PDB file of C-alpha atoms and ligand atoms in Angstrom:
ATOM      1  CA  UNK A1079      14.138 -22.501  24.467  1.00 76.00           C
ATOM      2  CA  UNK A1080      17.444 -24.332  24.405  1.00 87.00           C
ATOM      3  CA  UNK A1081      18.237 -26.464  21.391  1.00 91.00           C
ATOM      4  CA  UNK A1082      18.120 -30.246  21.789  1.00 96.00           C
ATOM      5  CA  UNK A1083      21.452 -32.089  22.063  1.00 98.00           C
ATOM      6  CA  UNK A1084      22.928 -33.009  18.679  1.00 98.00           C
ATOM      7  CA  UNK A1085      25.073 -36.091  18.090  1.00 98.00           C
ATOM      8  CA  UNK A1086      26.879 -36.815  14.817  1.00 98.00           C
ATOM      9  CA  UNK A1087      28.914 -39.919  15.690  1.00 98.00           C
ATOM     10  CA  UNK A1088      27.161 -43.296  15.239  1.00 98.00           C
ATOM     11  CA  UNK A1089      28.940 -45.110  18.114  1.00 98.00           C
ATOM     12  CA  UNK A1090      28.128 -42.303  20.581  1.00 98.00           C
ATOM     13  CA  UNK A1091      24.418 -42.282  19.802  1.00 98.00           C
ATOM     14  CA  UNK A1092      24.197 -46.085  19.904  1.00 98.00           C
ATOM     15  CA  UNK A1093      25.805 -46.087  23.349  1.00 98.00           C
ATOM     16  CA  UNK A1094      23.401 -43.401  24.525  1.00 98.00           C
ATOM     17  CA  UNK A1095      20.368 -45.438  23.395  1.00 98.00           C
ATOM     18  CA  UNK A1096      21.731 -48.665  24.895  1.00 98.00           C
ATOM     19  CA  UNK A1097      22.319 -46.890  28.215  1.00 98.00           C
ATOM     20  CA  UNK A1098      18.736 -45.635  28.326  1.00 98.00           C
ATOM     21  CA  UNK A1099      17.429 -49.104  27.540  1.00 98.00           C
ATOM     22  CA  UNK A1100      19.633 -50.704  30.185  1.00 98.00           C
ATOM     23  CA  UNK A1101      17.871 -48.419  32.688  1.00 98.00           C
ATOM     24  CA  UNK A1102      14.527 -49.767  31.478  1.00 98.00           C
ATOM     25  CA  UNK A1103      13.616 -46.678  29.464  1.00 98.00           C
ATOM     26  CA  UNK A1104      11.787 -47.043  26.147  1.00 98.00           C
ATOM     27  CA  UNK A1105      13.202 -45.167  23.158  1.00 98.00           C
ATOM     28  CA  UNK A1106      11.197 -43.758  20.235  1.00 99.00           C
ATOM     29  CA  UNK A1107      12.994 -43.013  16.963  1.00 98.00           C
ATOM     30  CA  UNK A1108      11.755 -40.566  14.325  1.00 99.00           C
ATOM     31  CA  UNK A1109      13.743 -40.797  11.064  1.00 98.00           C
ATOM     32  CA  UNK A1110      13.569 -37.647   8.918  1.00 98.00           C
ATOM     33  CA  UNK A1111      15.428 -35.834   6.175  1.00 98.00           C
ATOM     34  CA  UNK A1112      15.027 -32.516   7.974  1.00 98.00           C
ATOM     35  CA  UNK A1113      13.295 -29.415   6.531  1.00 98.00           C
ATOM     36  CA  UNK A1114      10.866 -30.172   9.310  1.00 98.00           C
ATOM     37  CA  UNK A1115       7.202 -29.189   9.254  1.00 98.00           C
ATOM     38  CA  UNK A1116       4.176 -30.040  11.366  1.00 98.00           C
ATOM     39  CA  UNK A1117       3.928 -33.487   9.766  1.00 98.00           C
ATOM     40  CA  UNK A1118       7.348 -34.434  11.115  1.00 98.00           C
ATOM     41  CA  UNK A1119       6.606 -32.745  14.424  1.00 98.00           C
ATOM     42  CA  UNK A1120       3.446 -34.834  14.860  1.00 98.00           C
ATOM     43  CA  UNK A1121       5.662 -37.942  14.801  1.00 98.00           C
ATOM     44  CA  UNK A1122       8.002 -36.405  17.372  1.00 99.00           C
ATOM     45  CA  UNK A1123       5.002 -35.477  19.555  1.00 98.00           C
ATOM     46  CA  UNK A1124       3.705 -39.070  19.349  1.00 98.00           C
ATOM     47  CA  UNK A1125       7.130 -40.415  20.320  1.00 99.00           C
ATOM     48  CA  UNK A1126       7.287 -37.937  23.214  1.00 98.00           C
ATOM     49  CA  UNK A1127       3.856 -39.117  24.431  1.00 98.00           C
ATOM     50  CA  UNK A1128       4.564 -42.815  24.109  1.00 98.00           C
ATOM     51  CA  UNK A1129       8.244 -43.306  24.939  1.00 98.00           C
ATOM     52  CA  UNK A1130      10.570 -42.341  27.787  1.00 99.00           C
ATOM     53  CA  UNK A1131      13.291 -41.102  25.442  1.00 98.00           C
ATOM     54  CA  UNK A1132      13.038 -39.607  21.954  1.00 99.00           C
ATOM     55  CA  UNK A1133      15.685 -39.686  19.231  1.00 99.00           C
ATOM     56  CA  UNK A1134      15.116 -37.739  16.002  1.00 99.00           C
ATOM     57  CA  UNK A1135      17.372 -38.456  13.058  1.00 99.00           C
ATOM     58  CA  UNK A1136      18.067 -35.826  10.410  1.00 98.00           C
ATOM     59  CA  UNK A1137      19.873 -37.105   7.350  1.00 98.00           C
ATOM     60  CA  UNK A1138      19.265 -36.232   3.699  1.00 98.00           C
ATOM     61  CA  UNK A1139      19.937 -39.698   2.369  1.00 98.00           C
ATOM     62  CA  UNK A1140      21.672 -39.491  -1.021  1.00 98.00           C
ATOM     63  CA  UNK A1141      20.945 -43.095  -2.022  1.00 97.00           C
ATOM     64  CA  UNK A1142      17.179 -42.630  -2.138  1.00 97.00           C
ATOM     65  CA  UNK A1143      17.517 -39.928  -4.798  1.00 97.00           C
ATOM     66  CA  UNK A1144      18.157 -40.982  -8.395  1.00 95.00           C
ATOM     67  CA  UNK A1145      20.673 -39.042 -10.501  1.00 94.00           C
ATOM     68  CA  UNK A1146      18.833 -35.956 -11.748  1.00 93.00           C
ATOM     69  CA  UNK A1147      16.418 -35.871  -8.817  1.00 95.00           C
ATOM     70  CA  UNK A1148      16.423 -33.064  -6.257  1.00 96.00           C
ATOM     71  CA  UNK A1149      19.154 -34.247  -3.838  1.00 97.00           C
ATOM     72  CA  UNK A1150      21.285 -31.119  -4.199  1.00 97.00           C
ATOM     73  CA  UNK A1151      18.387 -28.681  -4.021  1.00 96.00           C
ATOM     74  CA  UNK A1152      16.504 -30.575  -1.253  1.00 97.00           C
ATOM     75  CA  UNK A1153      15.864 -27.985   1.497  1.00 97.00           C
ATOM     76  CA  UNK A1154      18.374 -28.090   4.364  1.00 98.00           C
ATOM     77  CA  UNK A1155      17.240 -25.990   7.329  1.00 98.00           C
ATOM     78  CA  UNK A1156      19.136 -27.562  10.215  1.00 98.00           C
ATOM     79  CA  UNK A1157      19.135 -24.610  12.643  1.00 98.00           C
ATOM     80  CA  UNK A1158      15.451 -23.977  12.066  1.00 98.00           C
ATOM     81  CA  UNK A1159      14.760 -27.709  12.519  1.00 98.00           C
ATOM     82  CA  UNK A1160      16.474 -27.629  15.920  1.00 98.00           C
ATOM     83  CA  UNK A1161      14.433 -24.579  16.922  1.00 98.00           C
ATOM     84  CA  UNK A1162      11.197 -26.357  15.926  1.00 98.00           C
ATOM     85  CA  UNK A1163      12.204 -29.518  17.781  1.00 98.00           C
ATOM     86  CA  UNK A1164      13.044 -27.684  21.016  1.00 98.00           C
ATOM     87  CA  UNK A1165       9.382 -27.577  22.087  1.00 97.00           C
ATOM     88  CA  UNK A1166       9.260 -31.399  22.009  1.00 98.00           C
ATOM     89  CA  UNK A1167      12.480 -31.785  24.010  1.00 98.00           C
ATOM     90  CA  UNK A1168      13.958 -34.703  22.074  1.00 98.00           C
ATOM     91  CA  UNK A1169      16.720 -36.374  24.063  1.00 98.00           C
ATOM     92  CA  UNK A1170      19.012 -36.494  21.060  1.00 98.00           C
ATOM     93  CA  UNK A1171      19.044 -35.356  17.445  1.00 99.00           C
ATOM     94  CA  UNK A1172      21.245 -37.690  15.412  1.00 99.00           C
ATOM     95  CA  UNK A1173      22.597 -35.811  12.408  1.00 98.00           C
ATOM     96  CA  UNK A1174      25.347 -37.901  10.824  1.00 98.00           C
ATOM     97  CA  UNK A1175      27.578 -36.894   7.930  1.00 98.00           C
ATOM     98  CA  UNK A1176      27.167 -38.747   4.630  1.00 98.00           C
ATOM     99  CA  UNK A1177      30.738 -40.038   5.028  1.00 98.00           C
ATOM    100  CA  UNK A1178      29.924 -41.710   8.343  1.00 98.00           C
ATOM    101  CA  UNK A1179      26.860 -43.440   6.886  1.00 98.00           C
ATOM    102  CA  UNK A1180      28.432 -44.314   3.527  1.00 98.00           C
ATOM    103  CA  UNK A1181      32.194 -44.605   4.093  1.00 98.00           C
ATOM    104  CA  UNK A1182      34.493 -45.472   1.207  1.00 98.00           C
ATOM    105  CA  UNK A1183      33.838 -49.006   0.046  1.00 98.00           C
ATOM    106  CA  UNK A1184      30.213 -49.077   1.192  1.00 98.00           C
ATOM    107  CA  UNK A1185      28.446 -51.618  -1.039  1.00 98.00           C
ATOM    108  CA  UNK A1186      25.353 -53.153   0.589  1.00 98.00           C
ATOM    109  CA  UNK A1187      21.815 -52.498  -0.575  1.00 98.00           C
ATOM    110  CA  UNK A1188      18.553 -53.924   0.760  1.00 98.00           C
ATOM    111  CA  UNK A1189      16.078 -55.145  -1.882  1.00 98.00           C
ATOM    112  CA  UNK A1190      12.655 -55.475  -0.271  1.00 98.00           C
ATOM    113  CA  UNK A1191      11.146 -57.316  -3.252  1.00 98.00           C
ATOM    114  CA  UNK A1192       7.728 -56.916  -4.897  1.00 98.00           C
ATOM    115  CA  UNK A1193       6.230 -54.313  -2.509  1.00 98.00           C
ATOM    116  CA  UNK A1194       9.016 -51.937  -3.540  1.00 98.00           C
ATOM    117  CA  UNK A1195       8.681 -52.441  -7.313  1.00 98.00           C
ATOM    118  CA  UNK A1196       5.449 -50.785  -8.465  1.00 98.00           C
ATOM    119  CA  UNK A1197       4.028 -47.279  -8.086  1.00 98.00           C
ATOM    120  CA  UNK A1198       6.708 -45.118  -6.396  1.00 98.00           C
ATOM    121  CA  UNK A1199       9.191 -47.884  -7.155  1.00 98.00           C
ATOM    122  CA  UNK A1200       8.235 -47.898 -10.836  1.00 97.00           C
ATOM    123  CA  UNK A1201       8.703 -44.137 -11.163  1.00 95.00           C
ATOM    124  CA  UNK A1202      11.803 -44.128  -8.940  1.00 95.00           C
ATOM    125  CA  UNK A1203      13.466 -47.548  -9.420  1.00 96.00           C
ATOM    126  CA  UNK A1204      16.333 -47.058  -6.944  1.00 97.00           C
ATOM    127  CA  UNK A1205      14.325 -45.177  -4.323  1.00 98.00           C
ATOM    128  CA  UNK A1206      13.162 -47.916  -1.958  1.00 98.00           C
ATOM    129  CA  UNK A1207      16.485 -49.747  -1.910  1.00 98.00           C
ATOM    130  CA  UNK A1208      17.934 -46.439  -0.679  1.00 98.00           C
ATOM    131  CA  UNK A1209      15.148 -46.010   1.879  1.00 98.00           C
ATOM    132  CA  UNK A1210      15.287 -49.592   3.181  1.00 98.00           C
ATOM    133  CA  UNK A1211      19.071 -49.549   3.442  1.00 98.00           C
ATOM    134  CA  UNK A1212      19.227 -46.257   5.316  1.00 98.00           C
ATOM    135  CA  UNK A1213      16.352 -47.153   7.661  1.00 98.00           C
ATOM    136  CA  UNK A1214      18.075 -50.439   8.493  1.00 98.00           C
ATOM    137  CA  UNK A1215      21.343 -48.600   9.108  1.00 98.00           C
ATOM    138  CA  UNK A1216      19.684 -45.882  11.207  1.00 98.00           C
ATOM    139  CA  UNK A1217      17.899 -48.498  13.330  1.00 98.00           C
ATOM    140  CA  UNK A1218      21.170 -50.351  13.863  1.00 98.00           C
ATOM    141  CA  UNK A1219      22.791 -47.119  14.979  1.00 98.00           C
ATOM    142  CA  UNK A1220      19.776 -45.840  16.940  1.00 98.00           C
ATOM    143  CA  UNK A1221      18.201 -49.127  18.049  1.00 98.00           C
ATOM    144  CA  UNK A1222      14.963 -47.702  19.465  1.00 97.00           C
ATOM    145  CA  UNK A1223      11.951 -49.663  20.669  1.00 98.00           C
ATOM    146  CA  UNK A1224       9.367 -47.812  18.574  1.00 98.00           C
ATOM    147  CA  UNK A1225       9.998 -46.210  15.185  1.00 98.00           C
ATOM    148  CA  UNK A1226       7.653 -43.576  13.813  1.00 98.00           C
ATOM    149  CA  UNK A1227       6.634 -43.067  10.186  1.00 98.00           C
ATOM    150  CA  UNK A1228       3.984 -40.950   8.453  1.00 98.00           C
ATOM    151  CA  UNK A1229       0.990 -42.346   6.643  1.00 98.00           C
ATOM    152  CA  UNK A1230       1.652 -39.736   3.962  1.00 98.00           C
ATOM    153  CA  UNK A1231       4.351 -42.003   2.458  1.00 98.00           C
ATOM    154  CA  UNK A1232       2.078 -45.033   2.238  1.00 98.00           C
ATOM    155  CA  UNK A1233       4.255 -47.340   0.151  1.00 98.00           C
ATOM    156  CA  UNK A1234       7.228 -46.462   2.347  1.00 98.00           C
ATOM    157  CA  UNK A1235       5.304 -47.730   5.385  1.00 98.00           C
ATOM    158  CA  UNK A1236       4.608 -51.027   3.600  1.00 98.00           C
ATOM    159  CA  UNK A1237       8.235 -51.365   2.467  1.00 98.00           C
ATOM    160  CA  UNK A1238       9.655 -50.556   5.916  1.00 98.00           C
ATOM    161  CA  UNK A1239       7.312 -52.969   7.692  1.00 98.00           C
ATOM    162  CA  UNK A1240       8.242 -55.712   5.194  1.00 98.00           C
ATOM    163  CA  UNK A1241      11.956 -55.043   5.637  1.00 98.00           C
ATOM    164  CA  UNK A1242      11.736 -54.971   9.441  1.00 98.00           C
ATOM    165  CA  UNK A1243       9.714 -58.201   9.584  1.00 98.00           C
ATOM    166  CA  UNK A1244      11.895 -60.006   7.034  1.00 98.00           C
ATOM    167  CA  UNK A1245      15.147 -58.993   8.734  1.00 98.00           C
ATOM    168  CA  UNK A1246      13.898 -59.570  12.308  1.00 98.00           C
ATOM    169  CA  UNK A1247      14.386 -55.989  13.423  1.00 97.00           C
ATOM    170  CA  UNK A1248      13.079 -55.740  16.963  1.00 96.00           C
ATOM    171  CA  UNK A1249      11.426 -52.281  16.883  1.00 94.00           C
ATOM    172  CA  UNK A1250       7.686 -51.694  16.718  1.00 97.00           C
ATOM    173  CA  UNK A1251       6.478 -49.514  13.823  1.00 98.00           C
ATOM    174  CA  UNK A1252       3.960 -46.740  14.488  1.00 98.00           C
ATOM    175  CA  UNK A1253       2.267 -45.039  11.551  1.00 98.00           C
ATOM    176  CA  UNK A1254       0.889 -41.549  12.267  1.00 98.00           C
ATOM    177  CA  UNK A1255      -1.843 -39.758  10.274  1.00 98.00           C
ATOM    178  CA  UNK A1256      -1.025 -37.330   7.479  1.00 98.00           C
ATOM    179  CA  UNK A1257      -0.879 -33.709   8.622  1.00 98.00           C
ATOM    180  CA  UNK A1258      -2.355 -31.248   6.125  1.00 98.00           C
ATOM    181  CA  UNK A1259      -2.369 -27.528   5.485  1.00 98.00           C
ATOM    182  CA  UNK A1260      -5.700 -25.822   6.252  1.00 98.00           C
ATOM    183  CA  UNK A1261      -6.716 -26.126   2.581  1.00 98.00           C
ATOM    184  CA  UNK A1262      -6.001 -29.871   2.457  1.00 98.00           C
ATOM    185  CA  UNK A1263      -2.544 -30.010   0.861  1.00 98.00           C
ATOM    186  CA  UNK A1264      -0.517 -32.740   2.568  1.00 98.00           C
ATOM    187  CA  UNK A1265       2.487 -31.156   4.257  1.00 98.00           C
ATOM    188  CA  UNK A1266       5.741 -31.993   2.508  1.00 98.00           C
ATOM    189  CA  UNK A1267       9.240 -30.536   2.525  1.00 96.00           C
ATOM    190  CA  UNK A1268       8.893 -30.444  -1.288  1.00 96.00           C
ATOM    191  CA  UNK A1269       5.904 -28.057  -1.138  1.00 98.00           C
ATOM    192  CA  UNK A1270       8.462 -25.237  -0.870  1.00 97.00           C
ATOM    193  CA  UNK A1271       9.364 -25.883  -4.539  1.00 98.00           C
ATOM    194  CA  UNK A1272       5.848 -24.883  -5.681  1.00 98.00           C
ATOM    195  CA  UNK A1273       5.086 -21.448  -7.080  1.00 98.00           C
ATOM    196  CA  UNK A1274       1.813 -19.917  -5.810  1.00 98.00           C
ATOM    197  CA  UNK A1275       0.045 -20.997  -9.003  1.00 98.00           C
ATOM    198  CA  UNK A1276       1.431 -24.531  -8.764  1.00 98.00           C
ATOM    199  CA  UNK A1277       0.500 -24.734  -5.107  1.00 98.00           C
ATOM    200  CA  UNK A1278      -3.103 -23.925  -6.019  1.00 98.00           C
ATOM    201  CA  UNK A1279      -3.001 -26.614  -8.726  1.00 98.00           C
ATOM    202  CA  UNK A1280      -1.548 -29.110  -6.226  1.00 98.00           C
ATOM    203  CA  UNK A1281      -4.804 -29.003  -4.285  1.00 98.00           C
ATOM    204  CA  UNK A1282      -6.211 -31.390  -6.899  1.00 98.00           C
ATOM    205  CA  UNK A1283      -4.441 -34.243  -5.059  1.00 98.00           C
ATOM    206  CA  UNK A1284      -6.263 -33.801  -1.757  1.00 98.00           C
ATOM    207  CA  UNK A1285      -9.477 -32.667  -3.477  1.00 98.00           C
ATOM    208  CA  UNK A1286      -9.658 -35.859  -5.519  1.00 98.00           C
ATOM    209  CA  UNK A1287      -9.020 -37.977  -2.415  1.00 98.00           C
ATOM    210  CA  UNK A1288     -11.833 -36.165  -0.568  1.00 98.00           C
ATOM    211  CA  UNK A1289     -14.072 -37.022  -3.514  1.00 98.00           C
ATOM    212  CA  UNK A1290     -13.090 -40.690  -3.155  1.00 98.00           C
ATOM    213  CA  UNK A1291     -13.978 -40.517   0.562  1.00 98.00           C
ATOM    214  CA  UNK A1292     -17.376 -39.012  -0.264  1.00 97.00           C
ATOM    215  CA  UNK A1293     -18.050 -41.746  -2.830  1.00 98.00           C
ATOM    216  CA  UNK A1294     -17.180 -44.350  -0.227  1.00 97.00           C
ATOM    217  CA  UNK A1295     -19.426 -42.752   2.405  1.00 96.00           C
ATOM    218  CA  UNK A1296     -22.338 -42.692  -0.033  1.00 97.00           C
ATOM    219  CA  UNK A1297     -21.938 -46.397  -0.708  1.00 97.00           C
ATOM    220  CA  UNK A1298     -19.521 -46.818  -3.630  1.00 97.00           C
ATOM    221  CA  UNK A1299     -17.255 -49.817  -3.132  1.00 97.00           C
ATOM    222  CA  UNK A1300     -15.824 -50.436  -6.611  1.00 98.00           C
ATOM    223  CA  UNK A1301     -12.311 -49.215  -7.337  1.00 98.00           C
ATOM    224  CA  UNK A1302     -13.029 -48.657 -11.029  1.00 98.00           C
ATOM    225  CA  UNK A1303     -15.580 -45.892 -10.394  1.00 98.00           C
ATOM    226  CA  UNK A1304     -13.609 -44.278  -7.585  1.00 98.00           C
ATOM    227  CA  UNK A1305     -10.331 -44.240  -9.534  1.00 98.00           C
ATOM    228  CA  UNK A1306     -12.118 -42.981 -12.672  1.00 98.00           C
ATOM    229  CA  UNK A1307     -13.578 -40.085 -10.663  1.00 98.00           C
ATOM    230  CA  UNK A1308     -10.089 -39.185  -9.428  1.00 98.00           C
ATOM    231  CA  UNK A1309      -8.650 -39.294 -12.956  1.00 98.00           C
ATOM    232  CA  UNK A1310     -11.496 -37.053 -14.081  1.00 98.00           C
ATOM    233  CA  UNK A1311     -10.583 -34.496 -11.394  1.00 98.00           C
ATOM    234  CA  UNK A1312      -7.064 -34.351 -12.785  1.00 98.00           C
ATOM    235  CA  UNK A1313      -8.294 -33.638 -16.317  1.00 98.00           C
ATOM    236  CA  UNK A1314      -9.676 -30.354 -14.954  1.00 96.00           C
ATOM    237  CA  UNK A1315      -6.240 -29.333 -13.623  1.00 98.00           C
ATOM    238  CA  UNK A1316      -3.797 -28.997 -16.533  1.00 97.00           C
ATOM    239  CA  UNK A1317      -0.847 -28.006 -14.305  1.00 98.00           C
ATOM    240  CA  UNK A1318      -0.970 -31.364 -12.477  1.00 98.00           C
ATOM    241  CA  UNK A1319       0.015 -34.543 -14.320  1.00 98.00           C
ATOM    242  CA  UNK A1320      -1.236 -37.706 -12.648  1.00 98.00           C
ATOM    243  CA  UNK A1321       1.459 -40.395 -12.517  1.00 98.00           C
ATOM    244  CA  UNK A1322      -0.642 -43.167 -10.959  1.00 98.00           C
ATOM    245  CA  UNK A1323      -3.701 -43.667  -8.796  1.00 98.00           C
ATOM    246  CA  UNK A1324      -4.498 -47.055  -7.303  1.00 98.00           C
ATOM    247  CA  UNK A1325      -6.502 -48.755  -4.599  1.00 98.00           C
ATOM    248  CA  UNK A1326      -4.847 -51.224  -2.241  1.00 98.00           C
ATOM    249  CA  UNK A1327      -5.993 -53.532   0.519  1.00 98.00           C
ATOM    250  CA  UNK A1328      -4.942 -51.477   3.563  1.00 97.00           C
ATOM    251  CA  UNK A1329      -1.432 -52.172   4.783  1.00 97.00           C
ATOM    252  CA  UNK A1330      -0.428 -53.879   1.526  1.00 98.00           C
ATOM    253  CA  UNK A1331       0.494 -53.091  -2.057  1.00 98.00           C
ATOM    254  CA  UNK A1332      -2.154 -55.562  -3.319  1.00 98.00           C
ATOM    255  CA  UNK A1333      -4.506 -53.788  -5.693  1.00 98.00           C
ATOM    256  CA  UNK A1334      -8.185 -54.477  -5.123  1.00 98.00           C
ATOM    257  CA  UNK A1335     -11.245 -54.044  -7.314  1.00 98.00           C
ATOM    258  CA  UNK A1336     -13.729 -53.902  -4.463  1.00 97.00           C
ATOM    259  CA  UNK A1337     -13.594 -52.591  -0.892  1.00 97.00           C
ATOM    260  CA  UNK A1338     -14.639 -55.252   1.600  1.00 94.00           C
ATOM    261  CA  UNK A1339     -13.252 -53.750   4.784  1.00 93.00           C
ATOM    262  CA  UNK A1340     -10.367 -51.336   4.526  1.00 96.00           C
ATOM    263  CA  UNK A1341      -8.621 -49.822   1.560  1.00 98.00           C
ATOM    264  CA  UNK A1342      -6.075 -47.159   0.739  1.00 98.00           C
ATOM    265  CA  UNK A1343      -6.260 -44.969  -2.347  1.00 98.00           C
ATOM    266  CA  UNK A1344      -2.803 -43.623  -3.176  1.00 98.00           C
ATOM    267  CA  UNK A1345      -1.684 -41.334  -5.960  1.00 98.00           C
ATOM    268  CA  UNK A1346       1.298 -39.432  -7.292  1.00 98.00           C
ATOM    269  CA  UNK A1347       1.337 -36.430  -9.585  1.00 98.00           C
ATOM    270  CA  UNK A1348       3.796 -33.955 -10.986  1.00 98.00           C
ATOM    271  CA  UNK A1349       3.098 -30.271 -10.626  1.00 98.00           C
ATOM    272  CA  UNK A1350       5.735 -28.556 -12.726  1.00 97.00           C
ATOM    273  CA  UNK A1351       8.953 -30.379 -11.820  1.00 96.00           C
ATOM    274  CA  UNK A1352       7.714 -31.283  -8.331  1.00 97.00           C
ATOM    275  CA  UNK A1353       6.501 -34.813  -7.689  1.00 97.00           C
ATOM    276  CA  UNK A1354       3.856 -34.992  -4.973  1.00 98.00           C
ATOM    277  CA  UNK A1355       2.184 -38.008  -3.339  1.00 98.00           C
ATOM    278  CA  UNK A1356      -0.875 -38.392  -1.166  1.00 98.00           C
ATOM    279  CA  UNK A1357      -3.290 -41.091  -0.035  1.00 98.00           C
ATOM    280  CA  UNK A1358      -6.368 -41.724   2.046  1.00 98.00           C
ATOM    281  CA  UNK A1359      -7.999 -44.566   3.911  1.00 97.00           C
ATOM    282  CA  UNK A1360     -11.431 -45.812   3.003  1.00 97.00           C
ATOM    283  CA  UNK A1361     -13.274 -48.064   5.407  1.00 92.00           C
ATOM    284  CA  UNK A1362     -12.821 -48.780   9.076  1.00 69.00           C
ATOM    285  CA  UNK A1363     -10.709 -46.639  11.300  1.00 52.00           C
ATOM    286  CA  UNK A1364      -7.153 -47.512  10.423  1.00 45.00           C
ATOM    287  CA  UNK A1365      -5.204 -46.052  13.276  1.00 44.00           C
ATOM    288  CA  UNK A1366      -2.251 -48.357  13.726  1.00 41.00           C
TER     289      UNK A1366
HETATM  290  P1  AMP B2249      10.911 -37.105   5.200  1.00 93.17           P
HETATM  291  O1  AMP B2249      11.701 -36.111   5.963  1.00 93.17           O
HETATM  292  O2  AMP B2249      10.125 -36.507   4.074  1.00 93.17           O
HETATM  293  O3  AMP B2249      11.695 -38.313   4.811  1.00 93.17           O
HETATM  294  O4  AMP B2249       9.799 -37.628   6.206  1.00 93.17           O
HETATM  295  C1  AMP B2249      10.142 -38.157   7.451  1.00 93.17           C
HETATM  296  C2  AMP B2249       8.924 -38.799   8.053  1.00 93.17           C
HETATM  297  O5  AMP B2249       7.890 -37.817   8.203  1.00 93.17           O
HETATM  298  C3  AMP B2249       8.343 -39.915   7.173  1.00 93.17           C
HETATM  299  O6  AMP B2249       7.922 -40.994   7.995  1.00 93.17           O
HETATM  300  C4  AMP B2249       7.170 -39.244   6.516  1.00 93.17           C
HETATM  301  O7  AMP B2249       6.140 -40.130   6.141  1.00 93.17           O
HETATM  302  C5  AMP B2249       6.708 -38.309   7.622  1.00 93.17           C
HETATM  303  N1  AMP B2249       5.897 -37.232   7.069  1.00 93.17           N
HETATM  304  C6  AMP B2249       6.215 -36.424   6.028  1.00 93.17           C
HETATM  305  N2  AMP B2249       5.195 -35.591   5.762  1.00 93.17           N
HETATM  306  C7  AMP B2249       4.214 -35.881   6.640  1.00 93.17           C
HETATM  307  C8  AMP B2249       2.897 -35.367   6.859  1.00 93.17           C
HETATM  308  N3  AMP B2249       2.380 -34.390   6.116  1.00 93.17           N
HETATM  309  N4  AMP B2249       2.156 -35.912   7.859  1.00 93.17           N
HETATM  310  C9  AMP B2249       2.665 -36.929   8.625  1.00 93.17           C
HETATM  311  N5  AMP B2249       3.894 -37.450   8.460  1.00 93.17           N
HETATM  312  C10 AMP B2249       4.654 -36.935   7.480  1.00 93.17           C
END
């Protein structure tokens, strides 16, 4: 299969997208940091199904990593990514250099406010400013009609929706379900950091979320009991250190004590040096 066309220059890709739109074609955008797996590919497949043209962006964004985080060791597998993408025939892969995104003198940062402060934002205080700023920049460069994100990064979906609404970005956001390995582990580019023993331990994330789902199905609606059961699961897995677990009203970062309609339980844990996140919906079907 031939590789998809790659573009590195922001003005060229913007022109390409504008030309498609001027012909009445809809454009789906899938922002990624590369090291693609089936989770990413599910977003590309959704864009392919729903839009006339598909643009995938691959950019390991330095500003969403804090000093000391894994920016330098983050997996970079560009040729393999292109081979994986070929099946989905994206119309362009935008892979800019860091210098073209952050030229000398670059100084702006987008603060999305309270939804970006707690949870991931508390553990990684500069993370969401980096995410919001780069997503805004990417959508200015690749101004698609629909932009695709994964449910796996729950708080990111809330932050991006807030930013896009607050700043009047025209694109529609589509959130796609989390893709998992056969044993339940949420797919993540960071899973490659795990040793076999750590990978086994990492199953406590998805296992504890399945337990929460079972409690919900059998009638439990209180967050206290559900979150306590999750914490208990982690005590039986010494290699995994729970950072936080919380229940939110779906689509928000508002913590709730009781599930009335729809909720999200989200958690983060460290397995060795690797920080992993996962979440699940409780309640009505939440396809968005
Ligand atoms: P990343 O390359 O990690 O920044 O992820 C790019 C996009 O893929 C984000 O919208 C993620 O939420 C999404 N994504 C990552 N892992 C998964 C997964 N296991 N299932 C679905 N989407 C995912």
